[in-house]
mmCIF file of C-alpha atoms in Angstrom:
data_model
loop_
_atom_site.group_PDB
_atom_site.id
_atom_site.type_symbol
_atom_site.label_atom_id
_atom_site.label_comp_id
_atom_site.label_asym_id
_atom_site.label_seq_id
_atom_site.Cartn_x
_atom_site.Cartn_y
_atom_site.Cartn_z
ATOM 1 C CA MET A 11 -93.941 -38.845 19.083
ATOM 2 C CA ARG A 12 -93.297 -40.214 22.563
ATOM 3 C CA PHE A 13 -90.754 -43.083 22.740
ATOM 4 C CA MET A 14 -90.482 -45.478 25.462
ATOM 5 C CA ILE A 15 -89.324 -49.077 25.904
ATOM 6 C CA ARG A 16 -91.406 -51.965 26.519
ATOM 7 C CA PRO A 17 -89.981 -53.933 29.702
ATOM 8 C CA GLN A 18 -90.665 -57.266 27.778
ATOM 9 C CA PHE A 19 -88.875 -55.936 24.788
ATOM 10 C CA PHE A 20 -85.859 -54.989 26.729
ATOM 11 C CA ILE A 21 -85.572 -58.139 28.774
ATOM 12 C CA GLU A 22 -86.184 -60.358 25.560
ATOM 13 C CA LYS A 23 -83.348 -58.518 23.872
ATOM 14 C CA LEU A 24 -80.956 -59.331 26.736
ATOM 15 C CA LYS A 25 -82.009 -62.840 26.755
ATOM 16 C CA GLU A 26 -81.315 -63.092 22.980
ATOM 17 C CA LEU A 27 -77.686 -61.948 23.958
ATOM 18 C CA GLY A 28 -77.433 -64.670 26.752
ATOM 19 C CA ILE A 29 -78.179 -62.569 29.577
ATOM 20 C CA ASP A 30 -80.761 -63.595 32.191
ATOM 21 C CA PHE A 31 -79.541 -63.124 35.461
ATOM 22 C CA PHE A 32 -80.301 -59.933 37.587
ATOM 23 C CA ALA A 33 -79.228 -58.647 41.152
ATOM 24 C CA GLY A 34 -79.466 -55.058 42.529
ATOM 25 C CA VAL A 35 -81.497 -52.611 44.601
ATOM 26 C CA PRO A 36 -84.712 -51.304 43.059
ATOM 27 C CA ASP A 37 -85.008 -47.763 41.918
ATOM 28 C CA SER A 38 -88.050 -45.680 40.989
ATOM 29 C CA LEU A 39 -86.808 -45.012 37.325
ATOM 30 C CA LEU A 40 -86.379 -48.737 37.100
ATOM 31 C CA LYS A 41 -89.428 -49.896 38.766
ATOM 32 C CA ASN A 42 -91.240 -51.035 35.694
ATOM 33 C CA ILE A 43 -88.404 -53.122 34.412
ATOM 34 C CA CYS A 44 -87.757 -54.406 37.921
ATOM 35 C CA ALA A 45 -91.349 -55.362 38.308
ATOM 36 C CA TYR A 46 -91.328 -57.082 35.033
ATOM 37 C CA ILE A 47 -88.194 -59.233 35.975
ATOM 38 C CA THR A 48 -89.947 -60.064 39.282
ATOM 39 C CA ASP A 49 -92.981 -61.411 37.491
ATOM 40 C CA THR A 50 -91.315 -63.375 34.747
ATOM 41 C CA LEU A 51 -88.161 -64.793 36.047
ATOM 42 C CA PRO A 52 -87.618 -67.170 38.857
ATOM 43 C CA ARG A 53 -86.540 -65.934 42.201
ATOM 44 C CA GLU A 54 -82.914 -67.415 41.835
ATOM 45 C CA GLN A 55 -82.410 -65.170 38.773
ATOM 46 C CA ASN A 56 -83.463 -61.879 40.242
ATOM 47 C CA ILE A 57 -81.836 -61.292 43.627
ATOM 48 C CA ILE A 58 -82.739 -58.258 45.474
ATOM 49 C CA ALA A 59 -79.637 -57.462 47.311
ATOM 50 C CA ALA A 60 -79.063 -55.946 50.759
ATOM 51 C CA ASN A 61 -77.098 -53.264 49.027
ATOM 52 C CA GLU A 62 -75.360 -52.560 45.514
ATOM 53 C CA GLY A 63 -72.130 -53.508 46.592
ATOM 54 C CA GLY A 64 -73.472 -56.776 47.670
ATOM 55 C CA ALA A 65 -75.198 -56.989 44.270
ATOM 56 C CA MET A 66 -71.893 -56.694 42.525
ATOM 57 C CA GLY A 67 -70.496 -59.568 44.784
ATOM 58 C CA ILE A 68 -73.456 -61.840 43.830
ATOM 59 C CA ALA A 69 -72.945 -60.851 40.223
ATOM 60 C CA ALA A 70 -69.292 -61.758 40.384
ATOM 61 C CA GLY A 71 -69.883 -64.916 41.900
ATOM 62 C CA TYR A 72 -72.297 -65.753 39.072
ATOM 63 C CA HIS A 73 -70.019 -64.952 36.451
ATOM 64 C CA LEU A 74 -67.346 -67.152 38.186
ATOM 65 C CA ALA A 75 -69.614 -70.035 38.117
ATOM 66 C CA THR A 76 -71.134 -69.957 34.707
ATOM 67 C CA GLY A 77 -68.885 -67.658 32.714
ATOM 68 C CA ARG A 78 -71.976 -65.543 31.747
ATOM 69 C CA ILE A 79 -72.537 -61.787 32.075
ATOM 70 C CA PRO A 80 -74.922 -60.629 34.937
ATOM 71 C CA VAL A 81 -77.078 -57.434 35.234
ATOM 72 C CA VAL A 82 -76.690 -55.156 38.259
ATOM 73 C CA TYR A 83 -79.521 -52.632 38.641
ATOM 74 C CA MET A 84 -79.643 -49.723 40.858
ATOM 75 C CA GLN A 85 -80.465 -45.952 41.370
ATOM 76 C CA ASN A 86 -77.446 -43.672 40.779
ATOM 77 C CA SER A 87 -77.198 -43.122 44.594
ATOM 78 C CA GLY A 88 -75.900 -46.668 44.693
ATOM 79 C CA GLU A 89 -72.891 -46.005 42.860
ATOM 80 C CA GLY A 90 -71.317 -45.102 46.096
ATOM 81 C CA ASN A 91 -71.744 -48.721 47.337
ATOM 82 C CA ILE A 92 -70.196 -50.259 44.139
ATOM 83 C CA ILE A 93 -67.147 -48.117 43.908
ATOM 84 C CA ASN A 94 -65.285 -50.636 46.147
ATOM 85 C CA PRO A 95 -66.124 -53.640 44.153
ATOM 86 C CA LEU A 96 -65.725 -51.768 40.920
ATOM 87 C CA ALA A 97 -62.290 -50.795 41.886
ATOM 88 C CA SER A 98 -61.146 -53.899 43.677
ATOM 89 C CA LEU A 99 -62.963 -57.069 42.251
ATOM 90 C CA THR A 100 -64.205 -56.533 38.908
ATOM 91 C CA ASP A 101 -61.746 -54.035 37.509
ATOM 92 C CA LYS A 102 -59.570 -55.057 34.591
ATOM 93 C CA GLU A 103 -56.599 -54.980 36.573
ATOM 94 C CA VAL A 104 -57.734 -57.148 39.191
ATOM 95 C CA TYR A 105 -60.211 -59.931 38.377
ATOM 96 C CA ASN A 106 -61.641 -58.451 35.028
ATOM 97 C CA ILE A 107 -65.320 -59.572 35.514
ATOM 98 C CA PRO A 108 -67.950 -58.154 33.004
ATOM 99 C CA VAL A 109 -71.202 -56.864 34.668
ATOM 100 C CA LEU A 110 -73.727 -55.003 32.825
ATOM 101 C CA LEU A 111 -74.840 -52.009 35.083
ATOM 102 C CA LEU A 112 -78.457 -50.362 34.781
ATOM 103 C CA ILE A 113 -78.232 -47.279 36.566
ATOM 104 C CA GLY A 114 -81.200 -44.865 37.072
ATOM 105 C CA TRP A 115 -80.234 -41.418 36.527
ATOM 106 C CA ARG A 116 -81.970 -39.398 39.271
ATOM 107 C CA GLY A 117 -81.379 -35.735 39.304
ATOM 108 C CA ARG A 118 -79.986 -35.394 35.718
ATOM 109 C CA PRO A 119 -78.869 -31.822 35.216
ATOM 110 C CA GLY A 120 -81.797 -29.785 33.674
ATOM 111 C CA VAL A 121 -84.217 -32.245 35.149
ATOM 112 C CA HIS A 122 -86.059 -31.031 38.325
ATOM 113 C CA ASP A 123 -85.621 -33.473 41.252
ATOM 114 C CA GLU A 124 -85.517 -33.748 44.942
ATOM 115 C CA PRO A 125 -82.409 -31.865 46.734
ATOM 116 C CA GLN A 126 -80.898 -35.355 47.795
ATOM 117 C CA HIS A 127 -80.629 -36.307 43.927
ATOM 118 C CA VAL A 128 -79.250 -33.028 42.576
ATOM 119 C CA LYS A 129 -75.662 -33.876 43.457
ATOM 120 C CA GLN A 130 -75.790 -37.389 42.520
ATOM 121 C CA GLY A 131 -77.101 -36.452 39.209
ATOM 122 C CA LYS A 132 -74.284 -34.166 38.490
ATOM 123 C CA VAL A 133 -71.622 -36.752 39.280
ATOM 124 C CA THR A 134 -73.484 -39.898 37.848
ATOM 125 C CA THR A 135 -71.446 -40.068 34.639
ATOM 126 C CA GLY A 136 -68.188 -38.453 36.160
ATOM 127 C CA LEU A 137 -67.851 -41.165 38.577
ATOM 128 C CA LEU A 138 -68.287 -43.820 35.649
ATOM 129 C CA ASN A 139 -65.463 -41.722 33.912
ATOM 130 C CA THR A 140 -63.303 -41.921 37.119
ATOM 131 C CA MET A 141 -63.684 -45.777 37.641
ATOM 132 C CA GLY A 142 -62.919 -46.288 33.806
ATOM 133 C CA ILE A 143 -66.506 -47.687 33.077
ATOM 134 C CA ASN A 144 -67.667 -47.381 29.596
ATOM 135 C CA TYR A 145 -71.389 -46.299 29.374
ATOM 136 C CA THR A 146 -74.113 -45.042 27.223
ATOM 137 C CA VAL A 147 -77.365 -43.249 28.077
ATOM 138 C CA LEU A 148 -80.106 -45.549 26.984
ATOM 139 C CA SER A 149 -82.256 -44.398 24.102
ATOM 140 C CA LYS A 150 -86.017 -44.481 24.587
ATOM 141 C CA ASP A 151 -86.466 -45.672 21.157
ATOM 142 C CA GLU A 152 -86.686 -49.485 21.042
ATOM 143 C CA GLU A 153 -84.730 -49.950 17.913
ATOM 144 C CA ALA A 154 -81.882 -47.638 18.886
ATOM 145 C CA ALA A 155 -81.860 -49.157 22.316
ATOM 146 C CA ALA A 156 -81.511 -52.578 21.020
ATOM 147 C CA LYS A 157 -78.412 -51.626 19.160
ATOM 148 C CA GLN A 158 -76.913 -49.981 22.291
ATOM 149 C CA VAL A 159 -77.407 -53.128 24.248
ATOM 150 C CA LYS A 160 -75.717 -55.189 21.400
ATOM 151 C CA VAL A 161 -72.864 -52.720 21.465
ATOM 152 C CA ALA A 162 -72.686 -53.062 25.315
ATOM 153 C CA VAL A 163 -72.518 -56.997 25.099
ATOM 154 C CA ASP A 164 -70.075 -57.188 22.597
ATOM 155 C CA TYR A 165 -67.812 -54.790 24.399
ATOM 156 C CA MET A 166 -68.064 -56.963 27.533
ATOM 157 C CA GLN A 167 -67.454 -60.322 25.619
ATOM 158 C CA LYS A 168 -64.365 -58.979 24.074
ATOM 159 C CA THR A 169 -62.825 -57.145 26.960
ATOM 160 C CA ASN A 170 -64.383 -58.824 30.215
ATOM 161 C CA GLU A 171 -65.059 -55.425 31.612
ATOM 162 C CA CYS A 172 -68.043 -53.631 32.979
ATOM 163 C CA TYR A 173 -70.334 -51.512 30.953
ATOM 164 C CA ALA A 174 -73.054 -49.203 32.193
ATOM 165 C CA LEU A 175 -76.510 -48.277 30.568
ATOM 166 C CA VAL A 176 -77.723 -44.906 32.032
ATOM 167 C CA ILE A 177 -81.322 -44.714 32.336
ATOM 168 C CA GLU A 178 -83.292 -41.421 32.219
ATOM 169 C CA LYS A 179 -86.523 -40.803 33.625
ATOM 170 C CA ASP A 180 -89.680 -42.128 31.535
ATOM 171 C CA THR A 181 -87.317 -44.455 29.522
ATOM 172 C CA PHE A 182 -89.476 -47.719 30.239
ATOM 173 C CA ASP A 183 -93.034 -48.110 29.562
ATOM 174 C CA ALA A 184 -95.514 -48.540 32.431
ATOM 175 C CA TYR A 185 -95.714 -52.137 33.933
ATOM 176 C CA VAL A 186 -97.345 -52.969 37.255
ATOM 177 C CA LEU A 187 -96.206 -55.771 39.489
ATOM 178 C CA GLN A 188 -98.567 -58.503 39.220
ATOM 179 C CA ASN A 189 -96.853 -60.953 41.543
ATOM 180 C CA LYS A 190 -97.972 -59.361 44.847
ATOM 181 C CA VAL A 191 -97.968 -60.967 48.243
ATOM 182 C CA ASP A 192 -100.571 -59.977 50.768
ATOM 183 C CA SER A 193 -98.863 -59.840 54.058
ATOM 184 C CA GLY A 194 -102.211 -59.685 55.896
ATOM 185 C CA LEU A 195 -101.128 -56.767 57.889
ATOM 186 C CA THR A 196 -103.655 -53.991 58.507
ATOM 187 C CA LEU A 197 -101.754 -51.034 60.538
ATOM 188 C CA SER A 198 -100.584 -48.184 58.000
ATOM 189 C CA ARG A 199 -97.192 -46.899 58.370
ATOM 190 C CA GLU A 200 -98.545 -43.411 58.665
ATOM 191 C CA ASP A 201 -100.793 -44.223 61.507
ATOM 192 C CA ALA A 202 -97.966 -46.111 63.173
ATOM 193 C CA ILE A 203 -95.591 -43.190 62.821
ATOM 194 C CA GLU A 204 -98.300 -40.809 64.292
ATOM 195 C CA THR A 205 -98.946 -43.133 67.219
ATOM 196 C CA VAL A 206 -95.218 -42.980 68.216
ATOM 197 C CA VAL A 207 -94.966 -39.330 67.727
ATOM 198 C CA GLU A 208 -97.878 -38.802 70.110
ATOM 199 C CA THR A 209 -95.906 -40.725 72.732
ATOM 200 C CA LEU A 210 -92.550 -38.895 72.180
ATOM 201 C CA PRO A 211 -90.926 -37.190 75.267
ATOM 202 C CA GLN A 212 -90.860 -33.522 74.767
ATOM 203 C CA ASN A 213 -87.116 -33.379 74.546
ATOM 204 C CA ALA A 214 -86.855 -36.169 72.211
ATOM 205 C CA ALA A 215 -84.820 -36.065 68.856
ATOM 206 C CA VAL A 216 -85.938 -38.001 65.834
ATOM 207 C CA VAL A 217 -83.857 -39.119 63.021
ATOM 208 C CA SER A 218 -86.016 -40.701 60.100
ATOM 209 C CA THR A 219 -84.660 -42.683 57.190
ATOM 210 C CA THR A 220 -85.143 -41.746 53.457
ATOM 211 C CA GLY A 221 -88.263 -42.229 51.589
ATOM 212 C CA MET A 222 -91.825 -42.337 52.634
ATOM 213 C CA ILE A 223 -91.066 -42.474 56.340
ATOM 214 C CA SER A 224 -89.558 -38.850 56.349
ATOM 215 C CA ARG A 225 -92.420 -37.572 54.053
ATOM 216 C CA GLU A 226 -94.973 -39.024 56.349
ATOM 217 C CA LEU A 227 -93.268 -37.522 59.531
ATOM 218 C CA PHE A 228 -92.930 -34.380 57.861
ATOM 219 C CA GLU A 229 -96.918 -34.179 57.052
ATOM 220 C CA ILE A 230 -97.749 -35.386 60.633
ATOM 221 C CA ARG A 231 -95.799 -32.591 62.047
ATOM 222 C CA GLU A 232 -97.333 -30.254 59.772
ATOM 223 C CA ARG A 233 -100.856 -31.385 60.550
ATOM 224 C CA LYS A 234 -100.356 -31.115 64.146
ATOM 225 C CA GLY A 235 -98.683 -27.726 64.020
ATOM 226 C CA GLN A 236 -95.565 -28.945 65.808
ATOM 227 C CA GLY A 237 -92.997 -27.629 63.544
ATOM 228 C CA HIS A 238 -90.019 -29.750 62.449
ATOM 229 C CA ALA A 239 -86.965 -28.606 64.623
ATOM 230 C CA HIS A 240 -87.067 -32.077 66.574
ATOM 231 C CA ASP A 241 -86.624 -34.274 63.438
ATOM 232 C CA PHE A 242 -83.625 -34.963 61.095
ATOM 233 C CA LEU A 243 -85.126 -35.974 57.802
ATOM 234 C CA THR A 244 -82.600 -38.246 56.210
ATOM 235 C CA VAL A 245 -83.565 -37.612 52.671
ATOM 236 C CA GLY A 246 -80.603 -39.420 51.321
ATOM 237 C CA SER A 247 -77.950 -41.709 52.562
ATOM 238 C CA MET A 248 -80.150 -44.862 52.780
ATOM 239 C CA GLY A 249 -79.261 -47.120 55.492
ATOM 240 C CA HIS A 250 -77.286 -44.667 57.534
ATOM 241 C CA ALA A 251 -79.961 -42.926 59.648
ATOM 242 C CA SER A 252 -79.492 -45.458 62.573
ATOM 243 C CA GLN A 253 -75.820 -44.237 62.805
ATOM 244 C CA ILE A 254 -76.691 -40.559 62.536
ATOM 245 C CA ALA A 255 -79.083 -41.294 65.548
ATOM 246 C CA LEU A 256 -76.474 -42.973 67.174
ATOM 247 C CA GLY A 257 -73.874 -39.956 66.804
ATOM 248 C CA ILE A 258 -76.423 -37.472 68.256
ATOM 249 C CA ALA A 259 -77.394 -40.284 71.269
ATOM 250 C CA LEU A 260 -73.774 -40.549 72.404
ATOM 251 C CA GLN A 261 -73.163 -36.744 72.643
ATOM 252 C CA GLN A 262 -76.415 -36.040 74.498
ATOM 253 C CA PRO A 263 -77.009 -38.972 76.685
ATOM 254 C CA GLN A 264 -79.738 -37.363 78.479
ATOM 255 C CA ARG A 265 -81.857 -36.719 75.495
ATOM 256 C CA PRO A 266 -84.038 -39.611 74.141
ATOM 257 C CA VAL A 267 -83.003 -40.272 70.522
ATOM 258 C CA PHE A 268 -85.463 -42.045 68.093
ATOM 259 C CA CYS A 269 -84.366 -43.554 64.843
ATOM 260 C CA PHE A 270 -87.268 -44.170 62.414
ATOM 261 C CA ASP A 271 -86.059 -46.695 60.031
ATOM 262 C CA GLY A 272 -87.244 -48.856 57.337
ATOM 263 C CA ASP A 273 -86.920 -52.720 56.639
ATOM 264 C CA GLY A 274 -85.070 -52.004 53.312
ATOM 265 C CA ALA A 275 -82.553 -49.325 55.136
ATOM 266 C CA THR A 276 -82.035 -51.558 58.091
ATOM 267 C CA ILE A 277 -81.105 -54.583 55.970
ATOM 268 C CA MET A 278 -78.998 -52.408 53.612
ATOM 269 C CA HIS A 279 -76.409 -51.691 56.242
ATOM 270 C CA MET A 280 -77.395 -54.268 59.147
ATOM 271 C CA GLY A 281 -73.963 -54.289 60.684
ATOM 272 C CA ASN A 282 -74.882 -50.895 61.917
ATOM 273 C CA MET A 283 -77.017 -52.467 64.721
ATOM 274 C CA ALA A 284 -74.003 -54.415 66.050
ATOM 275 C CA ILE A 285 -72.252 -51.159 66.414
ATOM 276 C CA THR A 286 -75.300 -49.288 67.981
ATOM 277 C CA ALA A 287 -75.636 -52.213 70.490
ATOM 278 C CA SER A 288 -71.794 -52.291 71.242
ATOM 279 C CA MET A 289 -71.942 -48.618 72.651
ATOM 280 C CA MET A 290 -74.801 -49.321 74.965
ATOM 281 C CA PRO A 291 -76.721 -45.981 74.362
ATOM 282 C CA LYS A 292 -79.462 -46.084 77.273
ATOM 283 C CA ASN A 293 -81.301 -43.166 75.412
ATOM 284 C CA TYR A 294 -81.637 -44.908 71.870
ATOM 285 C CA VAL A 295 -84.834 -46.289 70.376
ATOM 286 C CA HIS A 296 -84.609 -47.916 67.157
ATOM 287 C CA VAL A 297 -88.031 -47.909 65.609
ATOM 288 C CA VAL A 298 -88.269 -50.355 62.305
ATOM 289 C CA PHE A 299 -91.264 -49.869 60.324
ATOM 290 C CA ASN A 300 -91.395 -53.142 58.543
ATOM 291 C CA ASN A 301 -93.499 -53.664 55.590
ATOM 292 C CA GLY A 302 -91.332 -56.099 53.754
ATOM 293 C CA ALA A 303 -90.949 -53.860 50.832
ATOM 294 C CA HIS A 304 -89.066 -50.922 49.269
ATOM 295 C CA ASP A 305 -91.941 -48.969 49.188
ATOM 296 C CA SER A 306 -90.543 -45.814 47.941
ATOM 297 C CA VAL A 307 -89.462 -47.199 44.513
ATOM 298 C CA GLY A 308 -92.232 -49.511 43.421
ATOM 299 C CA GLY A 309 -92.896 -51.834 46.293
ATOM 300 C CA GLN A 310 -90.252 -54.527 45.359
ATOM 301 C CA PRO A 311 -89.905 -56.967 48.055
ATOM 302 C CA THR A 312 -87.396 -57.215 50.838
ATOM 303 C CA VAL A 313 -86.503 -60.172 53.144
ATOM 304 C CA GLY A 314 -88.029 -57.843 56.045
ATOM 305 C CA LEU A 315 -91.020 -59.886 56.798
ATOM 306 C CA SER A 316 -88.952 -63.241 56.418
ATOM 307 C CA ILE A 317 -86.427 -62.633 59.125
ATOM 308 C CA ASP A 318 -86.663 -62.238 63.000
ATOM 309 C CA LEU A 319 -85.390 -58.480 63.488
ATOM 310 C CA PRO A 320 -85.924 -58.708 67.320
ATOM 311 C CA ALA A 321 -83.901 -61.756 67.344
ATOM 312 C CA ILE A 322 -81.010 -60.240 65.429
ATOM 313 C CA ALA A 323 -81.042 -57.173 67.624
ATOM 314 C CA LYS A 324 -81.026 -59.508 70.751
ATOM 315 C CA ALA A 325 -78.126 -61.469 69.149
ATOM 316 C CA VAL A 326 -75.885 -58.330 68.515
ATOM 317 C CA GLY A 327 -76.806 -56.921 71.866
ATOM 318 C CA TYR A 328 -80.080 -54.887 72.093
ATOM 319 C CA PRO A 329 -81.084 -55.643 75.704
ATOM 320 C CA GLN A 330 -84.836 -54.771 74.959
ATOM 321 C CA THR A 331 -86.811 -55.485 71.777
ATOM 322 C CA TYR A 332 -90.433 -55.410 70.837
ATOM 323 C CA SER A 333 -92.425 -56.572 67.619
ATOM 324 C CA VAL A 334 -95.841 -55.459 67.204
ATOM 325 C CA SER A 335 -98.334 -55.521 64.358
ATOM 326 C CA THR A 336 -101.512 -53.779 65.639
ATOM 327 C CA LYS A 337 -102.268 -50.427 67.099
ATOM 328 C CA GLU A 338 -103.293 -51.840 70.313
ATOM 329 C CA GLU A 339 -99.902 -53.804 70.649
ATOM 330 C CA LEU A 340 -97.862 -50.618 69.705
ATOM 331 C CA GLY A 341 -99.636 -48.690 72.358
ATOM 332 C CA VAL A 342 -98.580 -51.347 75.022
ATOM 333 C CA ALA A 343 -94.994 -51.553 73.797
ATOM 334 C CA LEU A 344 -94.626 -47.753 73.777
ATOM 335 C CA ALA A 345 -95.928 -47.458 77.289
ATOM 336 C CA SER A 346 -93.212 -49.948 78.309
ATOM 337 C CA ILE A 347 -90.601 -48.251 76.359
ATOM 338 C CA THR A 348 -91.604 -44.833 77.856
ATOM 339 C CA ASN A 349 -91.329 -46.352 81.433
ATOM 340 C CA ASN A 350 -87.942 -47.725 80.513
ATOM 341 C CA LEU A 351 -86.657 -44.543 79.078
ATOM 342 C CA SER A 352 -87.555 -42.427 82.180
ATOM 343 C CA PRO A 353 -84.822 -43.561 84.340
ATOM 344 C CA MET A 354 -82.815 -44.695 81.222
ATOM 345 C CA THR A 355 -81.738 -47.986 82.843
ATOM 346 C CA GLN A 356 -80.612 -49.905 79.706
ATOM 347 C CA GLY A 357 -80.489 -49.383 75.903
ATOM 348 C CA PRO A 358 -80.635 -49.509 73.055
ATOM 349 C CA ILE A 359 -84.097 -50.611 72.451
ATOM 350 C CA LEU A 360 -85.429 -52.060 69.268
ATOM 351 C CA LEU A 361 -89.235 -51.527 68.205
ATOM 352 C CA GLU A 362 -90.266 -53.485 65.114
ATOM 353 C CA ILE A 363 -93.558 -52.282 63.730
ATOM 354 C CA LYS A 364 -95.018 -54.555 61.073
ATOM 355 C CA VAL A 365 -96.950 -52.425 58.639
ATOM 356 C CA LYS A 366 -98.803 -52.914 55.364
ATOM 357 C CA LYS A 367 -97.468 -51.640 52.216
ATOM 358 C CA GLY A 368 -98.462 -48.454 50.540
ATOM 359 C CA ASN A 369 -99.053 -44.608 51.266
ATOM 360 C CA ARG A 370 -101.544 -42.076 50.572
ATOM 361 C CA LYS A 371 -101.595 -40.876 46.846
ATOM 362 C CA ASP A 372 -101.633 -37.291 47.866
ATOM 363 C CA LEU A 373 -98.483 -37.603 50.237
ATOM 364 C CA GLY A 374 -96.557 -34.445 49.791
ATOM 365 C CA ARG A 375 -92.766 -33.921 50.341
ATOM 366 C CA PRO A 376 -90.770 -31.849 52.837
ATOM 367 C CA THR A 377 -91.194 -28.078 52.063
ATOM 368 C CA THR A 378 -88.105 -27.155 53.899
ATOM 369 C CA THR A 379 -84.553 -27.776 52.503
ATOM 370 C CA PRO A 380 -82.049 -30.037 54.136
ATOM 371 C CA ILE A 381 -79.894 -27.242 55.120
ATOM 372 C CA GLN A 382 -82.982 -25.418 56.850
ATOM 373 C CA ASN A 383 -83.709 -28.922 58.401
ATOM 374 C CA LYS A 384 -80.217 -29.171 59.745
ATOM 375 C CA GLU A 385 -80.116 -25.808 61.216
ATOM 376 C CA ALA A 386 -83.432 -26.024 62.917
ATOM 377 C CA LEU A 387 -82.404 -29.476 64.505
ATOM 378 C CA MET A 388 -78.918 -28.195 65.543
ATOM 379 C CA LYS A 389 -80.805 -25.178 67.246
ATOM 380 C CA PHE A 390 -82.994 -27.545 69.106
ATOM 381 C CA LEU A 391 -80.072 -29.895 70.162
ATOM 382 C CA SER A 392 -78.027 -26.892 71.459
ATOM 383 C CA GLU A 393 -81.017 -26.189 73.990
ATOM 384 C CA LYS A 394 -80.482 -28.272 77.014
#
């Protein structure tokens, strides 16, 4: 018999225990529960945060204002972002604030997963132990899970401490997001990436962000028979690709360096844009493929299409910015960028490409290991 928890059942059990406020960053293992929350709760009761640490701050503020217990959801990779608020904000030796953590357990030992999740999977529960967070692995049986949730809530009400429910793959039954907003955009991200790739200078290096962007870039290179030595595929470390690219650009100022970023990743650590601009790298092009969604983990919305990324870039010091939403506009922008890169007169440059959500169903994954990718890139970068 196959056990799974219906999202509606889980959320109703939380409501019965007085919990109906959520904040977090979506995760593929939690996409069904996140979709149900998005469809059934008011926007002010489900805040998709910039990053997991920010979600903890929102949750703490909610508790201070209401005295009630909030939920923060995340992939286990987000544990790194919550260590600081767990230790210095919610901990019982500081402010003693209860938060129910829902943590998707990617890379659980014994379960096949992608390389970037393997290490995180090994340390998921160890990090909770180190931080003094009590936890349980949520049962896939509804009756047992309901009892676990009750134990967790009773513990938090008694101690005011955080408690974590660690979520395995296939814990929640299927639920498809109904509250979908059509952006009206027609350019696909893969077509946009291919268009940019076709105009890259021969000696250009590319640092691509985690998720679909790196997967699509890899397949485009495969299809064109170009190899992968020019690209660093940041399969983990969401939000940090722009700073990896900056580190390369500053050390090799004569080499054009392109960061292929996503809106969710850019927003997650938006302060990075200010640092990039402050260093004034003339060889740096920051390309943000903006579809207003966390596309790799279920399509949950970001604020990407509601904010003015070029204006933000200008405000922190990017001397040149572009925003396009069609292939024709992209071609014009790339021609201008290529001309500006040639003498490398000023930088960094921001190129926002607004694209529609979604990807090919048969989209593959990189067939090289992260270490092979690193070594090939370093060999390329060593060639002047």
